[in-house]
Coordinates of C-alpha atoms and ligand atoms in Angstrom, one line a residue:
M47 CA -10.2 3.9 15.1
R48 CA -6.8 3.0 18.1
A49 CA -6.3 -0.9 17.9
T50 CA -2.9 -3.4 17.4
P51 CA -2.3 -5.0 14.7
L52 CA -4.3 -8.6 14.3
K53 CA -6.0 -8.0 17.5
S54 CA -7.5 -4.8 15.9
A55 CA -11.8 -4.6 14.9
A56 CA -10.3 -4.8 10.7
M57 CA -9.1 -7.9 11.6
R58 CA -12.5 -9.0 12.9
G59 CA -13.3 -12.2 10.0
F60 CA -9.7 -12.6 9.4
M61 CA -10.1 -16.2 10.8
T62 CA -12.6 -18.9 9.3
D63 CA -11.8 -22.5 10.5
S64 CA -9.9 -23.6 8.2
S65 CA -7.1 -20.9 7.8
S66 CA -7.1 -20.7 12.0
K67 CA -6.1 -24.5 11.6
R68 CA -3.5 -23.4 9.1
A69 CA -2.6 -20.2 11.0
K70 CA -1.9 -22.7 14.2
A71 CA 0.3 -25.0 12.9
Q72 CA 2.4 -22.4 11.2
H73 CA 2.8 -21.0 14.2
A74 CA 3.9 -24.2 15.7
S75 CA 6.4 -25.1 13.2
D76 CA 8.0 -21.5 13.7
A77 CA 9.0 -19.9 16.7
G78 CA 8.1 -16.6 15.5
I79 CA 9.8 -13.3 13.9
A80 CA 10.8 -12.6 18.1
A81 CA 12.9 -15.3 17.8
L82 CA 15.4 -13.8 15.5
D83 CA 18.4 -11.7 15.6
R84 CA 18.8 -12.0 19.2
P85 CA 21.4 -9.7 20.6
L86 CA 23.5 -10.5 23.9
P87 CA 21.9 -9.0 27.1
S88 CA 23.6 -5.9 27.2
G89 CA 22.5 -5.0 30.8
V90 CA 21.7 -1.2 30.2
N91 CA 18.0 -0.6 31.5
A92 CA 18.0 2.8 31.7
P93 CA 19.0 5.7 28.8
Q94 CA 22.2 7.5 29.2
F95 CA 22.2 9.0 25.7
G96 CA 20.1 11.1 23.6
S97 CA 19.5 8.3 20.4
D98 CA 18.1 5.7 23.9
V99 CA 15.6 8.2 24.6
A100 CA 14.3 8.6 20.7
A101 CA 14.2 4.2 21.0
D102 CA 12.3 4.7 24.0
A103 CA 10.4 7.5 22.3
L104 CA 9.1 5.1 19.6
R105 CA 8.6 1.7 21.7
A106 CA 6.1 4.2 23.6
T107 CA 4.5 4.7 19.8
G108 CA 3.3 1.2 19.8
V109 CA 5.3 0.0 16.3
E110 CA 6.3 -3.4 16.8
Y111 CA 9.0 -2.9 13.3
I112 CA 11.3 -1.0 12.3
A113 CA 12.5 -1.7 8.9
L114 CA 16.0 -0.9 7.7
N115 CA 19.6 -0.2 5.5
P116 CA 22.4 0.7 8.0
G117 CA 24.3 3.7 7.9
A118 CA 26.9 5.5 10.2
S119 CA 24.6 8.6 11.0
Y120 CA 21.9 6.6 12.8
R121 CA 24.4 4.2 14.6
G122 CA 23.7 6.1 17.5
F123 CA 20.1 4.9 17.3
H124 CA 21.1 1.2 15.8
D125 CA 23.0 1.1 19.1
S126 CA 20.3 2.6 20.9
I127 CA 17.3 -0.4 19.2
V128 CA 19.9 -3.6 20.3
N129 CA 21.5 -2.4 23.4
Y130 CA 19.2 -0.3 25.3
L131 CA 15.9 -2.2 24.0
G132 CA 16.7 -5.5 23.0
N133 CA 16.1 -5.5 19.2
K134 CA 12.4 -5.8 20.0
Q135 CA 9.7 -3.4 20.8
P136 CA 10.3 -2.4 17.6
Q137 CA 11.9 -5.2 16.8
M138 CA 14.9 -3.9 13.5
L139 CA 14.3 -6.1 9.9
L140 CA 17.0 -5.2 7.7
C141 CA 16.8 -4.8 3.9
L142 CA 18.8 -4.7 1.3
H143 CA 17.6 -1.6 -0.2
E144 CA 16.2 1.6 1.4
E145 CA 13.5 1.2 -1.3
S146 CA 12.1 -1.7 0.3
A147 CA 12.5 -0.7 3.6
I148 CA 9.7 1.4 2.8
A149 CA 7.8 -0.4 0.8
I150 CA 7.6 -3.4 3.7
A151 CA 6.3 -0.4 6.2
H152 CA 4.0 0.3 3.0
G153 CA 2.5 -3.2 2.8
Y154 CA 1.7 -3.4 6.3
A155 CA 0.2 -0.4 7.2
K156 CA -1.9 -1.5 4.4
V157 CA -3.4 -4.2 5.6
T158 CA -3.0 -3.7 9.8
G159 CA -4.0 0.3 8.7
R160 CA -1.5 1.7 11.2
A161 CA 2.4 3.4 11.3
M162 CA 5.1 0.8 11.3
A163 CA 8.8 2.7 11.2
A164 CA 11.8 2.4 8.8
A165 CA 14.9 3.7 9.4
V166 CA 17.3 5.6 6.9
H167 CA 21.2 6.6 6.8
S168 CA 21.0 10.4 6.2
N169 CA 21.4 12.2 2.9
V170 CA 21.3 9.2 0.7
G171 CA 20.1 6.3 2.2
L172 CA 16.5 8.6 2.4
M173 CA 17.1 9.5 -1.8
H174 CA 17.1 5.5 -2.3
G175 CA 14.0 5.9 -0.6
T176 CA 12.2 8.2 -2.0
M177 CA 10.4 7.0 -4.6
A178 CA 9.0 4.4 -2.0
I179 CA 7.5 7.0 0.0
F180 CA 6.0 9.3 -2.3
N181 CA 4.0 6.2 -3.1
A182 CA 3.5 5.5 0.7
W183 CA 2.2 9.8 0.8
C184 CA 0.0 8.6 -2.8
D185 CA -1.5 5.3 -1.5
R186 CA -1.8 8.0 2.1
M187 CA -0.3 5.1 3.7
P188 CA 0.8 6.0 7.4
M189 CA 4.6 5.4 8.3
V190 CA 7.1 6.5 10.6
I191 CA 10.8 7.2 9.1
L192 CA 13.6 7.4 11.3
G193 CA 16.5 9.3 9.3
A194 CA 19.7 10.7 10.0
T195 CA 21.9 13.9 9.8
G196 CA 26.1 13.7 9.7
P197 CA 26.7 15.9 12.9
V198 CA 24.9 19.6 12.2
D199 CA 27.2 21.0 14.8
A200 CA 30.5 21.0 12.1
V201 CA 32.8 20.2 15.0
K202 CA 32.0 17.5 15.2
R203 CA 31.7 16.3 11.7
R204 CA 34.3 13.6 11.0
P205 CA 36.6 14.4 7.9
W206 CA 34.9 14.5 4.5
I207 CA 32.7 11.5 5.4
D208 CA 30.4 13.5 8.0
W209 CA 30.7 16.1 5.6
I210 CA 29.0 14.4 2.5
H211 CA 26.5 13.5 4.6
T212 CA 25.0 16.1 5.9
A213 CA 23.1 18.1 3.9
R214 CA 21.0 21.4 5.0
D215 CA 17.3 21.0 5.4
Q216 CA 17.9 17.2 4.4
G217 CA 13.5 17.0 4.9
A218 CA 13.5 19.1 1.6
L219 CA 14.2 16.2 0.2
V220 CA 10.6 15.2 0.7
R221 CA 8.5 17.7 2.0
G222 CA 6.9 17.6 -0.3
Y223 CA 5.0 13.6 0.0
T224 CA 4.9 13.2 3.7
K225 CA 2.5 15.1 6.2
W226 CA 5.1 16.5 8.5
D227 CA 8.5 16.2 9.2
D228 CA 11.4 17.8 11.6
Q229 CA 14.9 18.1 13.2
P230 CA 15.1 18.0 16.5
A231 CA 18.1 19.0 18.7
S232 CA 17.7 17.6 21.5
P233 CA 17.2 14.5 23.1
T234 CA 13.7 15.5 24.8
A235 CA 12.5 17.6 21.8
A236 CA 13.3 14.6 19.8
R237 CA 11.3 12.8 21.7
E238 CA 8.4 15.0 21.4
A239 CA 9.3 14.8 17.3
I240 CA 8.9 10.8 16.8
L241 CA 5.3 10.9 19.3
R242 CA 4.3 13.5 16.6
A243 CA 5.1 11.8 13.9
A244 CA 3.7 9.0 14.5
W245 CA 0.7 11.0 15.6
I246 CA 0.5 12.9 12.4
A247 CA 0.8 9.8 10.5
N248 CA -1.7 7.5 12.4
T249 CA -4.6 10.8 11.4
A250 CA -6.2 10.2 8.7
P251 CA -5.9 11.6 6.0
C252 CA -2.6 9.2 7.0
G253 CA 0.7 9.7 5.5
P254 CA 4.3 8.8 5.8
T255 CA 6.9 11.1 8.3
Y256 CA 10.0 12.0 8.4
V257 CA 12.5 12.4 11.7
N258 CA 15.8 13.6 10.7
L259 CA 18.2 12.7 14.5
D260 CA 21.0 14.5 14.4
A261 CA 24.2 12.0 14.7
G262 CA 25.3 14.4 17.4
M263 CA 22.4 14.9 19.8
Q264 CA 21.9 10.8 19.2
E265 CA 25.6 10.2 20.9
E266 CA 25.3 12.7 23.6
K267 CA 26.1 11.5 26.4
L268 CA 22.8 12.6 29.2
T269 CA 23.9 14.8 31.8
E270 CA 20.6 14.8 33.7
P271 CA 17.9 12.0 33.2
V272 CA 15.3 13.2 31.1
S273 CA 12.1 14.3 32.2
P274 CA 8.5 11.5 32.1
S275 CA 6.0 12.1 29.8
D276 CA 3.0 10.8 29.4
T277 CA 3.4 9.3 26.0
Q278 CA 0.1 7.9 25.2
R279 CA -1.7 12.0 25.9
L280 CA 0.6 12.9 23.5
M281 CA -1.0 11.0 20.9
P282 CA -4.8 11.4 21.6
E283 CA -6.8 10.0 19.6
V284 CA -8.4 11.8 16.8
V285 CA -12.8 11.0 15.7
S286 CA -13.8 12.5 12.5
A287 CA -18.1 13.4 12.5
A288 CA -19.4 15.4 9.9
P289 CA -22.1 18.3 11.1
A290 CA -25.4 17.6 11.4
D291 CA -26.9 19.3 9.4
R292 CA -24.8 17.7 6.8
V293 CA -25.0 14.8 7.1
K294 CA -28.9 15.2 6.8
A295 CA -28.4 17.5 3.8
A296 CA -26.5 14.0 2.3
A297 CA -29.2 12.2 3.6
E298 CA -31.7 14.0 1.5
L299 CA -30.2 14.2 -1.8
L300 CA -30.1 10.2 -1.2
R301 CA -33.6 9.2 0.1
N302 CA -34.4 11.3 -3.2
A303 CA -32.4 9.6 -6.1
K304 CA -33.6 7.6 -8.4
H305 CA -29.9 6.4 -9.6
P306 CA -28.1 6.6 -7.4
V307 CA -24.0 5.8 -7.6
I308 CA -21.3 5.4 -5.5
L309 CA -17.5 5.6 -5.7
A310 CA -16.3 3.7 -2.8
G311 CA -12.8 4.8 -2.5
R312 CA -10.3 4.9 -0.1
V313 CA -11.8 3.0 3.0
S314 CA -10.4 1.4 5.6
R315 CA -10.0 -2.9 5.8
D316 CA -12.4 -2.6 8.7
L317 CA -15.1 -5.3 8.7
D318 CA -18.1 -3.1 10.2
A319 CA -16.4 -0.8 8.1
W320 CA -17.4 -2.9 4.5
D321 CA -20.9 -4.4 5.7
A322 CA -22.7 -0.7 7.1
R323 CA -21.2 0.2 2.9
V324 CA -23.7 -3.0 1.9
R325 CA -26.3 -1.8 3.8
L326 CA -26.1 1.5 3.1
A327 CA -25.7 0.7 -0.9
E328 CA -29.2 -1.9 -0.5
R329 CA -30.8 0.9 1.6
L330 CA -30.3 3.4 -1.0
N331 CA -30.5 0.6 -4.1
A332 CA -27.3 2.6 -5.4
R333 CA -25.3 1.1 -8.2
V334 CA -21.6 0.9 -6.3
V335 CA -17.9 1.6 -8.5
T336 CA -14.9 0.5 -7.1
D337 CA -11.2 0.5 -8.0
I338 CA -8.1 -1.3 -8.5
K339 CA -5.8 1.6 -7.5
V340 CA -7.5 1.6 -3.8
G341 CA -8.2 -2.6 -1.6
A342 CA -11.0 -3.9 -1.7
A343 CA -14.2 -1.5 -1.0
F344 CA -17.2 -3.5 -1.9
P345 CA -18.2 -7.4 -2.6
T346 CA -17.5 -7.1 -6.5
F347 CA -20.3 -9.5 -7.4
H348 CA -22.3 -7.5 -5.2
Y349 CA -25.7 -7.3 -7.3
L350 CA -25.2 -3.0 -7.3
H351 CA -21.9 -3.4 -8.2
V352 CA -21.3 -1.9 -11.3
G353 CA -18.1 -3.6 -14.1
A354 CA -14.9 -4.9 -12.6
P355 CA -12.7 -2.9 -9.9
A356 CA -10.5 -0.9 -12.6
S357 CA -7.6 1.5 -12.8
L358 CA -6.9 4.4 -15.4
A359 CA -11.0 4.8 -16.1
P360 CA -13.9 3.1 -14.4
T361 CA -14.9 0.0 -16.9
P362 CA -17.7 0.9 -19.8
D363 CA -21.1 -0.3 -18.1
A364 CA -19.6 1.8 -14.7
L365 CA -18.7 4.8 -16.7
E366 CA -22.6 4.6 -18.1
A367 CA -24.1 4.1 -14.5
I368 CA -22.3 7.1 -14.0
R369 CA -23.6 9.2 -16.9
A370 CA -27.0 8.6 -16.5
A371 CA -26.7 8.5 -11.7
D372 CA -28.7 11.4 -10.3
V373 CA -26.4 11.3 -7.5
I374 CA -23.0 10.1 -6.7
L375 CA -21.5 9.5 -3.6
S376 CA -18.1 9.6 -3.6
L377 CA -16.8 8.0 -0.4
D378 CA -13.2 9.6 -0.6
W379 CA -12.8 8.1 -4.4
V380 CA -9.2 9.0 -5.9
D381 CA -9.8 11.6 -9.0
V382 CA -13.5 12.2 -9.1
A383 CA -12.9 15.2 -11.2
G384 CA -11.3 12.9 -14.2
T385 CA -14.8 10.3 -13.6
L386 CA -16.1 12.9 -14.2
K387 CA -14.6 14.4 -17.7
Q388 CA -13.8 10.7 -18.5
A389 CA -17.8 9.9 -18.2
G390 CA -18.6 13.5 -19.7
Q391 CA -19.7 15.7 -17.1
P392 CA -22.6 14.3 -15.8
S393 CA -24.6 16.6 -14.6
A394 CA -25.9 14.4 -11.2
K395 CA -25.5 16.5 -7.5
I396 CA -22.2 15.1 -6.0
V397 CA -21.5 14.4 -2.2
Q398 CA -18.1 14.3 -1.6
V399 CA -16.8 11.9 1.4
S400 CA -13.2 12.9 1.9
V401 CA -10.7 14.7 4.5
D402 CA -8.2 14.8 2.0
H403 CA -7.8 18.4 1.3
H404 CA -5.9 18.7 5.4
L405 CA -3.2 17.3 3.0
H406 CA -2.6 18.9 -0.7
N407 CA 0.5 20.5 -1.1
G408 CA 2.0 22.6 -2.8
W409 CA 5.2 20.4 -4.5
S410 CA 2.5 17.2 -5.2
L411 CA -0.1 17.4 -8.3
D412 CA -1.4 13.6 -6.6
Y413 CA -5.0 15.8 -5.2
Q414 CA -5.7 15.3 -9.1
G415 CA -8.7 18.3 -10.5
L416 CA -10.9 20.2 -8.1
P417 CA -14.8 18.0 -8.1
P418 CA -17.6 19.6 -8.1
V419 CA -19.9 19.1 -5.0
D420 CA -23.0 19.5 -3.7
V421 CA -23.1 18.3 0.0
F422 CA -18.9 17.8 1.6
L423 CA -18.9 15.4 4.4
A424 CA -15.2 16.5 5.8
C425 CA -15.3 13.0 7.5
T426 CA -13.7 9.5 7.1
P427 CA -15.8 6.7 4.9
D428 CA -16.1 4.8 7.9
A429 CA -17.6 7.8 9.7
A430 CA -19.7 9.1 7.1
V431 CA -21.8 6.3 6.0
P432 CA -23.0 4.7 9.7
A433 CA -24.0 8.8 10.2
L434 CA -25.7 8.5 6.7
L435 CA -27.1 4.9 7.9
A436 CA -29.0 6.5 10.9
A437 CA -29.9 9.9 9.0
L438 CA -32.2 7.7 5.9
G439 CA -33.8 5.9 8.7
P440 CA -34.8 2.5 7.7
G441 CA -36.1 2.0 4.5
P442 CA -38.2 -0.7 2.4
S443 CA -37.3 -3.9 1.8
R444 CA -35.6 -5.0 -1.9
V445 CA -35.3 -8.5 -2.7
A446 CA -31.9 -8.7 -3.1
A447 CA -31.3 -9.8 -7.2
T448 CA -27.7 -11.8 -7.0
R449 CA -24.9 -11.3 -9.7
A450 CA -23.0 -14.9 -11.1
T451 CA -19.4 -15.1 -9.9
E452 CA -18.1 -14.7 -13.3
F453 CA -14.9 -14.4 -14.5
P454 CA -13.1 -13.7 -17.9
T455 CA -12.5 -16.8 -20.1
P456 CA -8.9 -16.9 -21.1
A457 CA -8.6 -17.1 -25.1
G458 CA -6.4 -19.1 -27.0
D459 CA -3.7 -21.1 -26.1
A460 CA -0.8 -18.8 -25.9
L461 CA -0.7 -18.3 -21.8
T462 CA -1.8 -14.6 -20.7
V463 CA -2.7 -13.0 -17.6
D464 CA -6.0 -14.2 -18.2
H465 CA -4.7 -17.9 -18.0
L466 CA -2.7 -17.2 -15.1
A467 CA -5.5 -15.6 -13.0
A468 CA -7.3 -18.7 -14.0
A469 CA -5.1 -21.3 -12.6
L470 CA -4.7 -18.9 -9.7
R471 CA -8.2 -18.9 -8.8
Q472 CA -8.1 -22.8 -9.2
A473 CA -5.1 -23.3 -6.8
V474 CA -6.1 -21.1 -4.3
G475 CA -9.7 -22.4 -4.5
E476 CA -11.2 -21.3 -1.1
R477 CA -8.6 -20.7 0.8
P478 CA -9.2 -17.0 2.3
C479 CA -6.3 -14.7 0.7
S480 CA -5.1 -11.3 0.2
L481 CA -3.9 -10.0 -3.0
T482 CA -1.1 -8.2 -1.9
H483 CA -0.8 -6.3 -5.5
V484 CA -1.3 -6.8 -9.1
S485 CA 0.0 -6.2 -11.6
L486 CA -0.7 -3.3 -14.7
S487 CA -1.3 -6.3 -17.4
W488 CA -3.6 -7.8 -14.1
N489 CA -7.7 -7.6 -15.0
G490 CA -9.9 -6.9 -12.6
A491 CA -12.9 -8.6 -13.8
S492 CA -10.5 -12.0 -12.5
W493 CA -11.0 -11.7 -8.8
A494 CA -14.0 -11.2 -6.4
F495 CA -13.3 -9.7 -3.5
N496 CA -15.9 -10.5 -1.0
H497 CA -13.5 -9.5 2.5
P498 CA -11.8 -5.9 3.1
L499 CA -8.5 -8.0 3.2
D500 CA -9.1 -9.8 0.1
Y501 CA -7.3 -6.5 -2.2
L502 CA -4.8 -4.1 -0.8
G503 CA -4.4 -2.0 -3.9
S504 CA -1.6 -0.4 -6.3
D505 CA 1.1 1.1 -5.1
G506 CA -0.3 4.6 -4.8
G507 CA 2.3 6.6 -6.7
G508 CA 2.6 4.8 -9.7
G509 CA 6.1 3.7 -9.0
V510 CA 6.9 0.5 -10.3
G511 CA 9.4 -1.8 -8.3
G512 CA 7.1 -1.1 -4.6
G513 CA 5.4 -4.5 -5.9
P514 CA 8.0 -6.8 -3.9
G515 CA 8.2 -4.8 -0.7
I516 CA 5.3 -3.7 -0.8
S517 CA 3.3 -7.1 -0.2
V518 CA 6.6 -8.7 2.0
G519 CA 5.0 -5.8 4.4
A520 CA 1.2 -7.1 3.4
A521 CA 3.4 -10.4 4.6
L522 CA 4.3 -9.3 7.6
A523 CA 0.6 -8.1 8.5
L524 CA -1.2 -11.1 7.2
K525 CA 1.4 -13.9 8.9
G526 CA -0.1 -16.0 11.5
S527 CA -3.1 -14.7 10.1
G528 CA -4.4 -18.1 7.9
R529 CA -5.2 -15.4 4.8
L530 CA -2.5 -16.4 1.4
P531 CA -1.1 -13.3 0.9
V532 CA -0.4 -13.5 -3.3
A533 CA 1.5 -11.1 -4.8
V534 CA 1.3 -10.9 -8.8
C535 CA 4.0 -8.7 -10.6
G536 CA 5.0 -7.8 -13.7
D537 CA 8.5 -8.2 -14.7
G538 CA 10.1 -5.0 -14.2
D539 CA 8.4 -4.0 -11.3
Y540 CA 10.1 -7.8 -10.0
L541 CA 13.2 -6.2 -11.0
M542 CA 13.3 -3.3 -9.7
G543 CA 11.9 -4.5 -6.3
V544 CA 13.1 -8.1 -5.9
T545 CA 15.8 -7.8 -3.2
A546 CA 12.8 -7.6 -0.8
L547 CA 12.1 -11.1 -1.2
W548 CA 15.6 -11.7 0.8
T549 CA 13.6 -10.1 3.8
A550 CA 10.7 -12.0 3.4
A551 CA 13.0 -15.0 3.2
H552 CA 15.6 -14.5 6.4
Y553 CA 12.5 -13.2 9.0
K554 CA 10.2 -16.1 7.5
I555 CA 7.7 -14.5 6.4
P556 CA 5.2 -16.7 4.2
L557 CA 4.8 -15.6 0.4
L558 CA 3.5 -16.0 -3.2
L559 CA 4.3 -13.5 -5.3
L560 CA 3.2 -14.6 -9.2
I561 CA 5.2 -13.1 -12.2
A562 CA 3.2 -12.1 -15.2
N563 CA 6.9 -11.9 -17.3
N564 CA 6.0 -10.7 -20.8
R565 CA 9.7 -9.9 -20.8
S566 CA 9.3 -6.0 -21.1
F567 CA 8.5 -2.6 -19.8
F568 CA 4.9 -3.3 -21.9
N569 CA 3.4 -0.3 -20.7
D570 CA 5.2 1.5 -22.5
E571 CA 5.7 -0.4 -26.0
L572 CA 2.0 1.4 -25.8
H573 CA 2.6 4.1 -25.2
Q574 CA 4.7 4.0 -28.5
E575 CA 2.6 1.9 -30.4
R576 CA 0.4 5.7 -29.6
V577 CA 3.4 8.2 -30.6
A578 CA 3.9 5.7 -33.5
R579 CA 0.2 6.4 -34.7
M580 CA -0.9 10.0 -34.1
R581 CA 2.5 10.5 -36.5
S582 CA 1.7 7.5 -38.8
R583 CA 5.2 5.9 -38.0
P584 CA 5.3 2.2 -37.6
V585 CA 3.9 0.7 -34.6
E586 CA 6.0 -2.4 -35.3
N587 CA 9.2 -0.6 -33.7
R588 CA 6.8 -0.1 -30.3
W589 CA 9.3 -2.6 -29.0
V590 CA 12.5 -1.1 -29.5
G591 CA 14.0 0.3 -26.3
Q592 CA 11.3 -1.4 -23.7
R593 CA 12.3 -5.7 -24.0
I594 CA 13.8 -7.5 -21.3
S595 CA 14.9 -10.4 -23.7
D596 CA 18.4 -11.8 -25.4
P597 CA 19.4 -12.5 -22.8
D598 CA 16.1 -13.8 -20.9
I599 CA 16.2 -13.0 -16.7
D600 CA 16.3 -15.9 -14.6
L601 CA 13.9 -14.1 -12.5
A602 CA 13.0 -17.6 -10.3
S603 CA 16.7 -18.0 -9.7
M604 CA 16.9 -14.6 -8.9
A605 CA 14.4 -15.6 -6.1
R606 CA 16.0 -19.4 -4.7
A607 CA 19.4 -17.3 -4.5
Q608 CA 17.9 -15.2 -1.6
G609 CA 16.2 -18.0 0.0
A610 CA 13.1 -18.4 -1.4
Q611 CA 12.0 -21.3 -3.5
G612 CA 12.1 -20.4 -7.1
F613 CA 9.4 -21.9 -9.9
G614 CA 9.9 -21.5 -13.9
P615 CA 9.7 -20.5 -16.1
V616 CA 5.8 -21.7 -16.8
S617 CA 5.2 -21.9 -20.1
A618 CA 2.4 -24.0 -20.9
T619 CA -1.1 -23.2 -19.6
S620 CA -1.2 -26.8 -18.9
D621 CA 1.4 -26.3 -16.1
L622 CA 0.5 -23.4 -14.3
A623 CA -2.9 -24.7 -12.0
P624 CA 0.1 -27.7 -10.6
T625 CA 2.8 -25.5 -10.7
F626 CA 0.6 -22.5 -8.1
V627 CA -0.6 -25.9 -5.9
K628 CA 3.3 -26.7 -5.8
A629 CA 4.6 -23.3 -4.8
I630 CA 1.0 -22.9 -2.6
A631 CA 2.1 -25.7 -0.3
A632 CA 5.8 -24.0 0.4
V633 CA 3.8 -20.8 1.2
E634 CA 1.9 -22.6 3.9
A635 CA 5.1 -24.7 4.5
G636 CA 6.4 -21.4 6.0
A637 CA 8.7 -20.0 2.3
V638 CA 8.9 -17.6 0.4
A639 CA 7.7 -18.4 -3.4
V640 CA 8.1 -17.2 -6.7
V641 CA 6.4 -18.4 -10.2
D642 CA 7.6 -17.0 -12.6
V643 CA 4.9 -17.2 -15.4
R644 CA 5.2 -16.2 -19.2
V645 CA 3.0 -14.6 -20.2
Q646 CA 2.0 -13.0 -23.6
P647 CA 2.4 -9.2 -24.1
G648 CA -0.9 -7.4 -23.5
Y649 CA -3.4 -5.6 -21.6
S650 CA -7.1 -6.4 -20.7
A651 CA -9.5 -5.0 -23.7
A652 CA -10.5 -2.0 -21.0
M653 CA -6.8 -1.0 -19.8
T654 CA -5.8 -1.3 -23.8
A655 CA -8.9 0.6 -25.3
V656 CA -8.1 3.6 -22.2
M657 CA -3.9 3.3 -22.9
T658 CA -3.9 3.3 -27.0
P659 CA -7.3 5.2 -28.1
K660 CA -9.1 4.9 -32.0
S661 CA -8.7 8.4 -31.7
G662 CA -5.4 8.9 -31.0
Ligands
LIG775 C1 10.3 4.3 -10.9 C2 9.7 3.9 -12.2 N1 10.6 3.9 -13.6 C3 9.4 3.6 -14.8 C4 8.0 3.8 -14.6 C5 6.9 4.2 -16.1 N2 6.9 2.9 -16.9 C6 5.2 2.6 -15.9 S1 4.6 1.1 -16.5 C7 6.0 0.4 -17.0 C8 6.6 -0.5 -17.3 C9 6.2 -2.0 -15.9 O1 6.7 -2.8 -16.5 P1 6.2 -3.9 -15.5 O2 6.3 -4.4 -14.6 O3 6.8 -5.5 -16.5 O4 4.8 -4.1 -16.5 P2 4.0 -4.4 -16.9 O5 3.6 -3.2 -18.4 O6 4.6 -5.4 -19.1 O7 3.0 -5.1 -17.3 C10 7.0 1.5 -16.9 C11 9.4 1.6 -17.3 C12 7.7 4.1 -13.7 N3 5.9 4.4 -13.3 N4 7.8 4.3 -12.1
LIG776 MG1 6.5 -6.6 -17.9

């Protein structure tokens, strides 16, 4: 699918009447990101330096933005974006840390399915960005990362600084978790490298790519005009499809199944594909399991959806359905082997739909265990589902049973994440809203997903600190759509990634960010509890080296200090909904709003059971 964000099929159904009114109001009150950071005209309209050619190539890929933190290693390229391209297509988004530059590109891709660019300074900038690159890699999200090195030609290096910022084979830093990297030696080679990087990043399975621009090459004056290039033909659309006989074999298995189960995993944000998945499940009368690690894949209160989207293991009722299945259809489920293990190795036939094997490598083991498969469809789920529907043909019409939308009832008076979710539901009301991130403490049962953009999935690689940046990037892509972007971040996550908020404030990207603030790296308290139990040592000590208190950090002030609106800390359940209402009003007026919610340490029962099993 080749489409520009907000115009693509992915966005069909994006706007409701009320959301489009809100979007228009928002646009009327702000001139848009394009009006910001305008450079003086430079009068340059033909490429003069190596980096001008690279900048032209980046524009040809169609990326809208380049999130960056600056550095001398790419001062030539920086100048080309500002003074040659006029800071548009792509426009720079200044970030305070490379990790947030990459995370912003990650969040943007989660919404649009398309790469945006990020630029990072030589080795040190790339080192700062690595965890976020790993997150995007594990999440199979496209992005084009431009990096740089001090001059490869030692004669051109300035003493000391260019030597410390030149490393041999810089791409080796990220090669284990990027799809492709290159260090082109000439402007024409740089052009080709950038086009290839965009093409590879945007081709399923998607992922980050890295192009390292030699400072010497960037600053080299062109001695002759660069030959023209048919850029679009160098990035051909790659259409994914499974062979007809494999589709037929899968359809036969599924048609004859008595208890089929669909594991709905890595799928796109496309609404047509969403509708097709629902039709397939209904045609097969298949139970559907979803996963909070990835974006919304199926209506969670559809009568065929079982359990709630979960992370470390499917909920007990979902595991029961998997155990009872005779045929399992995995739509690029993140960890088929692990899920089968958790279900006790059921004997069901397995149909696997995935192209993920194309990027499995020897460094990162994020590919998970090797699952047993009876029929393999080597294509994307979006391509497989319509093909399966066609092969199945019309089926018996079923009376759709209904399943009530029921959320967990928050227990007790002490404020928990379930109280936060209940108050958020109340404050959000009927607004279309995208959960851009959820905390580890979030209970997957507390939100209804009815549209592919209702939830965008996790950080991918479990790298804490990704939540704020990913949410800013998602909010950037959602800006003007009428959808309210809402992030729920743990306090540890927020504190590691908080400076991403400045980018949102500066570029006027509305976002609501709620902090599930348990004043702890609580996940690891549970790990210490488990170790203490296994060793018969005091579990009471689990908090030592984990609690973020004494002094408590004023999280709302950290937002205010960067130009966002800060609310809280909120400690009383009765204050939650009124505070959220105020924060949402601020976001609808164009602000970034952060609410510090003091929650009791604790995870959902399902998550706690997986993390601290009675047996260990
Ligand atoms: C970069 C990084 N550092 C450390 C960890 C280990 N870790 C996993 S969860 C977690 C705690 C996160 O704290 P917070 O975001 O406040 O969530 P909570 O568990 O308290 O709900 C930590 C430190 C990690 N996954 N990533
Ligand atoms: Mg915490």
